[in-house]
Amino acid sequence: MAALEDAGPLDDPVGVEAEARGEVVVTDDGVGNDHLHARFGFDSDWIVKRTGILERRHALPHQATSDLCHEAALRCIDNARVDTNDIDLVVLATFTPDMSFPSTACLVQDRIGAKRAWGFDLSAACSGFAYALTVGAQFVGSGAHRKVLAIGSDAMTSILNYEDRATCVLFGDGAGAVLLEPAADGEGILDFEHDVDGSGGQYLYMPGGGSLNPPTHETVDKKMHYVHQEGSAVFKYAVRRMAELAAHMVERNGLKSEDIALVVPHQANLRIIRAMQERLRLPDERVMVNIDRYGNTTGGTIPLGLRDAVEQQKLKKGDLVLLMAVGAGYTTGSVLLRWAY
């Protein structure tokens, strides 16, 4: 259902030692906290205590977001046993596109040979995949399309400033993809809720590169093409909204916390995840956590969480699954679904 290509570390040009596990390829060369400590002097113990991250994956210098998406899409298609020509639509969630235009969805559509498909990019930061899933589901639910490829991916290392120690340690690169198809009554996506709070845009953003601040020597010198974050403000908002959205989705569907078989939250910070978990009073085995392995891959975190859940046999047919995300903007998203496999 989901796929990922994990590339090697910052300064390793080749990730040749790879373990194939179904629809996923993971290199053995994660970028651990000790690596960051040795190279940049970061406090590896602080990283673990404040974020829960032990390692993350970094794309190789020649790899862009489309490369990660291409591999994820092919593995998803192969796992689903469908013909690429049967795909109707590609919805690609990213805020690190290869370039401003054409869209990364166009590049991926061409590379996978989905000749009948149309597609577009969707930008909602860390909530992007939840939005892409909801948008794609509308086309399937309406009967307009039968096969929609929803992809979430970001190459975050392309926009990180390694002088910003509080931010750069949080992120990794990754991609995941799911194929949306018609489901039986009571299966698939049952409900969703999204919102935005634009007042939060000042706390997590990249000021350079757009029409407001187009690239110049000055914007480059001022490091305006990197992620800028006020971590405390973002953390407080994410803790509150993730917990609120989770509780509201459960309540408005007439459910109890114990009805949810698995929550797959956006992997931004382990403390945010645990606060949401406490609000729902869920045991550890019913909350998917892989931030320790991948860090925050932004648009890639939820599909990668689904992939790991399948691999670890945490899901079975009929299970209720809750997807949760909060991202820059601020954007938020939650999706309730019944597992159909």
Coordinates of C-alpha atoms in Angstrom, one line a residue:
M1 CA 0.0 0.0 0.0
A2 CA 2.8 2.4 0.7
A3 CA 6.4 2.7 -0.4
L4 CA 9.6 4.5 0.4
E5 CA 13.0 4.8 -0.9
D6 CA 15.5 5.8 1.8
A7 CA 18.8 7.2 0.5
G8 CA 22.2 7.2 2.2
P9 CA 23.6 9.7 4.6
L10 CA 24.8 13.3 3.9
D11 CA 28.3 12.5 2.8
D12 CA 28.0 8.9 1.6
P13 CA 27.5 8.9 -2.3
V14 CA 26.2 5.4 -2.5
G15 CA 23.7 3.4 -0.4
V16 CA 24.6 0.0 -1.8
E17 CA 23.7 -2.1 1.2
A18 CA 20.0 -2.2 0.9
E19 CA 17.4 -4.6 2.4
A20 CA 14.3 -5.3 0.3
R21 CA 11.2 -5.9 2.4
G22 CA 8.2 -6.2 0.2
E23 CA 7.3 -2.8 -1.2
V24 CA 10.1 -0.9 0.6
V25 CA 13.8 -0.4 0.3
V26 CA 15.7 1.0 3.3
T27 CA 19.4 1.6 3.2
D28 CA 21.5 0.5 6.1
D29 CA 23.1 4.0 6.3
G30 CA 20.9 6.1 8.4
V31 CA 22.1 9.5 9.6
G32 CA 22.3 8.9 13.4
N33 CA 22.6 11.5 16.1
D34 CA 26.2 10.5 16.6
H35 CA 26.9 11.4 13.0
L36 CA 25.5 14.9 13.5
H37 CA 27.4 15.2 16.7
A38 CA 30.7 14.3 15.0
R39 CA 30.1 16.5 12.0
F40 CA 28.4 19.6 13.5
G41 CA 28.8 19.2 17.2
F42 CA 25.1 18.7 18.0
D43 CA 24.2 17.2 21.4
S44 CA 22.9 13.8 20.5
D45 CA 21.4 13.2 23.9
W46 CA 19.4 16.5 23.6
I47 CA 18.1 15.4 20.3
V48 CA 16.7 12.1 21.7
K49 CA 15.2 13.7 24.8
R50 CA 13.5 16.6 23.0
T51 CA 12.4 14.9 19.8
G52 CA 12.6 11.1 20.1
I53 CA 14.7 10.9 16.9
L54 CA 17.6 8.4 16.8
E55 CA 18.3 8.6 13.0
R56 CA 17.0 9.9 9.8
R57 CA 17.6 9.3 6.0
H58 CA 19.1 11.9 3.7
A59 CA 18.7 11.9 -0.1
L60 CA 21.9 11.7 -2.1
P61 CA 23.2 14.9 -3.8
H62 CA 21.7 13.9 -7.2
Q63 CA 18.3 13.0 -5.9
A64 CA 15.3 15.3 -5.9
T65 CA 11.8 14.9 -4.6
S66 CA 10.6 13.4 -7.9
D67 CA 13.2 10.6 -7.6
L68 CA 11.9 9.6 -4.2
C69 CA 8.3 9.8 -5.5
H70 CA 9.1 7.8 -8.6
E71 CA 10.5 4.9 -6.6
A72 CA 7.6 5.0 -4.1
A73 CA 5.0 5.1 -6.9
L74 CA 6.5 2.1 -8.7
R75 CA 6.7 0.0 -5.6
C76 CA 3.1 0.9 -4.7
I77 CA 1.9 0.0 -8.1
D78 CA 3.8 -3.3 -8.1
N79 CA 2.5 -4.2 -4.6
A80 CA -1.1 -3.4 -5.7
R81 CA -0.6 -5.5 -8.9
V82 CA -2.2 -2.9 -11.2
D83 CA -1.2 -1.7 -14.7
T84 CA 0.3 1.8 -14.7
N85 CA -1.9 2.7 -17.6
D86 CA -5.0 2.1 -15.4
I87 CA -4.1 5.0 -13.1
D88 CA -6.5 8.0 -13.6
L89 CA -5.0 10.7 -11.4
V90 CA -1.8 11.5 -9.4
V91 CA -2.1 13.8 -6.4
L92 CA 1.3 14.6 -5.0
A93 CA 1.7 16.3 -1.7
T94 CA 5.0 18.2 -1.3
F95 CA 6.4 21.6 -0.5
T96 CA 9.9 20.7 -1.8
P97 CA 9.1 20.3 -5.5
D98 CA 11.9 19.7 -8.0
M99 CA 11.1 23.2 -9.4
S100 CA 8.3 25.8 -9.4
F101 CA 7.0 24.3 -12.6
P102 CA 6.3 21.9 -14.1
S103 CA 4.7 20.2 -11.1
T104 CA 6.4 17.2 -9.6
A105 CA 3.3 15.3 -10.3
C106 CA 3.9 15.8 -14.0
L107 CA 7.5 14.5 -13.7
V108 CA 6.3 11.4 -11.8
Q109 CA 3.4 10.7 -14.2
D110 CA 5.9 10.7 -17.1
R111 CA 8.5 8.6 -15.4
I112 CA 6.1 5.9 -14.3
G113 CA 4.5 5.8 -17.7
A114 CA 0.9 6.6 -16.5
K115 CA -0.1 7.9 -19.9
R116 CA -3.8 8.2 -19.1
A117 CA -3.4 10.0 -15.8
W118 CA -3.6 13.7 -15.1
G119 CA -2.3 15.1 -11.9
F120 CA -1.2 18.1 -9.8
D121 CA 0.9 19.0 -6.7
L122 CA -0.7 19.9 -3.4
S123 CA 1.0 22.0 -0.8
A124 CA -0.1 21.8 2.8
A125 CA 3.3 21.1 4.5
C126 CA 3.1 18.3 7.0
S127 CA -0.6 17.9 6.5
G128 CA -0.1 17.4 2.8
F129 CA -0.6 13.7 2.6
A130 CA -3.8 13.8 4.6
Y131 CA -5.1 16.5 2.2
A132 CA -4.0 14.5 -0.9
L133 CA -5.8 11.4 0.5
T134 CA -9.0 13.3 1.0
V135 CA -8.9 15.0 -2.4
G136 CA -8.1 11.7 -4.2
A137 CA -10.9 10.0 -2.3
Q138 CA -13.5 12.5 -3.7
F139 CA -12.7 11.5 -7.3
V140 CA -13.0 7.8 -6.4
G141 CA -16.1 8.3 -4.3
S142 CA -17.9 10.3 -7.0
G143 CA -17.3 7.6 -9.6
A144 CA -15.2 10.0 -11.7
H145 CA -12.1 7.8 -11.3
R146 CA -11.3 4.2 -10.2
K147 CA -7.6 4.4 -9.5
V148 CA -5.9 7.5 -7.9
L149 CA -2.3 7.5 -6.8
A150 CA -1.7 9.7 -3.7
I151 CA 1.9 10.4 -2.9
G152 CA 3.5 12.3 0.0
S153 CA 7.1 13.2 -0.2
D154 CA 9.7 15.9 0.8
A155 CA 13.4 16.3 0.4
M156 CA 13.8 18.4 3.5
T157 CA 17.6 18.3 3.5
S158 CA 17.5 20.6 0.4
I159 CA 16.1 23.4 2.5
L160 CA 17.8 23.0 5.9
N161 CA 20.3 25.4 7.4
Y162 CA 22.7 23.3 9.5
E163 CA 23.6 26.4 11.5
D164 CA 20.1 26.3 12.9
R165 CA 20.7 23.5 15.3
A166 CA 17.1 23.5 16.8
T167 CA 15.6 22.8 13.4
C168 CA 17.9 20.9 11.1
V169 CA 18.1 17.8 13.4
L170 CA 14.3 17.2 13.1
F171 CA 14.0 16.3 9.5
G172 CA 14.7 13.5 7.0
D173 CA 13.9 12.8 3.4
G174 CA 11.4 10.2 2.3
A175 CA 8.3 9.3 0.2
G176 CA 5.3 7.1 0.4
A177 CA 2.4 6.3 -1.9
V178 CA -1.0 4.7 -1.7
L179 CA -3.4 3.6 -4.4
L180 CA -7.1 4.7 -3.8
E181 CA -9.8 2.4 -5.4
P182 CA -13.5 2.0 -4.8
A183 CA -14.3 0.2 -1.5
A184 CA -17.3 -1.7 -0.2
D185 CA -19.8 0.1 2.0
G186 CA -18.4 0.8 5.4
E187 CA -14.8 0.3 4.3
G188 CA -12.1 2.8 3.2
I189 CA -12.3 6.5 4.2
L190 CA -15.2 7.1 6.5
D191 CA -14.7 10.7 7.6
F192 CA -12.2 13.6 7.4
E193 CA -11.7 17.0 9.0
H194 CA -9.2 19.7 7.8
D195 CA -8.7 23.3 8.8
V196 CA -6.2 26.1 8.5
D197 CA -5.1 28.9 10.8
G198 CA -3.2 31.3 8.6
S199 CA -2.1 33.3 11.6
G200 CA 0.4 30.6 12.3
G201 CA 2.3 31.2 9.0
Q202 CA 4.8 33.5 10.7
Y203 CA 6.1 30.7 12.9
L204 CA 7.1 28.1 10.3
Y205 CA 8.0 29.2 6.8
M206 CA 10.6 29.6 4.0
P207 CA 10.7 33.3 3.1
G208 CA 12.8 33.1 -0.1
G209 CA 12.2 31.8 -3.5
G210 CA 8.6 32.9 -4.2
S211 CA 7.1 36.0 -5.8
L212 CA 7.5 37.9 -2.5
N213 CA 11.2 37.4 -2.3
P214 CA 12.5 36.0 -5.6
P215 CA 16.0 34.6 -5.6
T216 CA 18.8 37.2 -5.5
H217 CA 22.3 37.3 -4.1
E218 CA 20.8 39.2 -1.2
T219 CA 18.2 36.5 -0.4
V220 CA 20.8 33.8 -0.6
D221 CA 23.2 35.7 1.7
K222 CA 20.4 36.2 4.2
K223 CA 19.7 32.5 4.2
M224 CA 16.1 33.1 3.1
H225 CA 15.9 29.8 1.2
Y226 CA 16.0 27.7 4.3
V227 CA 13.3 26.6 6.8
H228 CA 12.7 29.2 9.5
Q229 CA 10.9 28.1 12.6
E230 CA 9.9 29.3 16.0
G231 CA 9.9 25.9 17.6
S232 CA 8.1 26.8 20.9
A233 CA 5.1 28.3 19.1
V234 CA 4.8 25.5 16.6
F235 CA 5.2 22.8 19.4
K236 CA 2.5 24.3 21.6
Y237 CA 0.0 24.6 18.7
A238 CA 0.7 21.1 17.4
V239 CA 0.3 19.5 20.9
R240 CA -3.1 21.2 21.3
R241 CA -4.5 20.7 17.9
M242 CA -3.4 17.2 17.4
A243 CA -5.1 16.1 20.6
E244 CA -8.2 18.2 19.9
L245 CA -8.6 16.8 16.3
A246 CA -8.2 13.2 17.5
A247 CA -10.7 13.5 20.2
H248 CA -13.2 15.3 18.0
M249 CA -13.0 12.8 15.2
V250 CA -13.7 10.0 17.6
E251 CA -16.6 11.8 19.3
R252 CA -18.4 12.9 16.2
N253 CA -18.4 9.4 14.8
G254 CA -19.9 8.0 17.9
L255 CA -16.8 6.0 18.8
K256 CA -14.8 5.4 21.9
S257 CA -11.0 5.5 22.0
E258 CA -10.9 1.7 22.4
D259 CA -12.7 1.4 19.0
I260 CA -9.6 2.7 17.2
A261 CA -7.2 -0.1 16.3
L262 CA -4.4 2.2 15.3
V263 CA -3.5 5.9 15.2
V264 CA -1.0 6.9 12.5
P265 CA 0.1 10.4 13.5
H266 CA 2.4 12.8 11.7
Q267 CA 5.9 12.2 13.0
A268 CA 7.1 15.7 14.0
N269 CA 8.1 15.1 17.6
L270 CA 7.6 12.2 20.0
R271 CA 6.3 14.5 22.7
I272 CA 3.5 15.8 20.4
I273 CA 2.5 12.2 19.6
R274 CA 2.5 11.2 23.3
A275 CA 0.3 14.1 24.2
M276 CA -2.3 13.1 21.6
Q277 CA -2.0 9.5 22.8
E278 CA -2.6 10.5 26.4
R279 CA -5.7 12.5 25.4
L280 CA -7.2 9.4 23.7
R281 CA -5.9 7.1 26.5
L282 CA -4.4 4.7 24.0
P283 CA -1.7 2.1 24.8
D284 CA 1.6 2.2 22.9
E285 CA 0.8 -0.7 20.7
R286 CA -2.1 1.3 19.1
V287 CA -0.1 4.3 18.2
M288 CA 2.3 4.0 15.2
V289 CA 5.7 5.6 16.0
N290 CA 8.7 5.5 13.6
I291 CA 10.1 9.0 14.1
D292 CA 13.1 7.3 15.8
R293 CA 14.1 5.8 12.5
Y294 CA 13.1 8.5 9.9
G295 CA 12.8 11.8 11.7
N296 CA 10.2 14.2 10.3
T297 CA 9.8 13.4 6.5
T298 CA 6.9 15.9 6.4
G299 CA 4.6 14.8 3.6
G300 CA 6.1 11.3 3.8
T301 CA 5.4 10.5 7.4
I302 CA 1.8 9.1 7.3
P303 CA 2.2 6.8 4.3
L304 CA 5.5 5.5 5.8
G305 CA 3.7 4.9 9.1
L306 CA 1.0 2.9 7.2
R307 CA 3.7 1.0 5.5
D308 CA 5.4 0.1 8.7
A309 CA 2.1 -0.8 10.3
V310 CA 1.4 -3.3 7.5
E311 CA 4.9 -4.7 7.8
Q312 CA 4.6 -5.1 11.5
Q313 CA 1.2 -6.7 11.2
K314 CA -0.5 -4.0 13.3
L315 CA -3.5 -3.9 10.9
K316 CA -6.1 -6.4 9.9
K317 CA -9.2 -6.2 7.7
G318 CA -12.0 -4.2 9.4
D319 CA -9.7 -2.2 11.8
L320 CA -10.5 1.4 12.4
V321 CA -7.5 3.6 11.6
L322 CA -7.1 7.3 12.5
L323 CA -4.6 9.5 10.6
M324 CA -3.5 12.8 12.2
A325 CA -1.4 15.7 11.1
V326 CA -0.5 19.3 11.9
G327 CA 1.8 21.4 9.6
A328 CA 3.0 24.8 8.7
G329 CA 0.4 27.3 7.8
Y330 CA -1.0 26.2 10.2
T331 CA -2.7 23.3 8.4
T332 CA -4.3 20.4 10.2
G333 CA -5.8 17.1 8.9
S334 CA -7.5 14.0 10.2
V335 CA -8.8 11.0 8.3
L336 CA -10.8 8.1 9.7
L337 CA -10.8 4.9 7.7
R338 CA -11.7 1.3 8.0
W339 CA -8.9 -1.0 6.8
A340 CA -10.1 -3.0 3.8
Y341 CA -7.3 -5.5 3.3

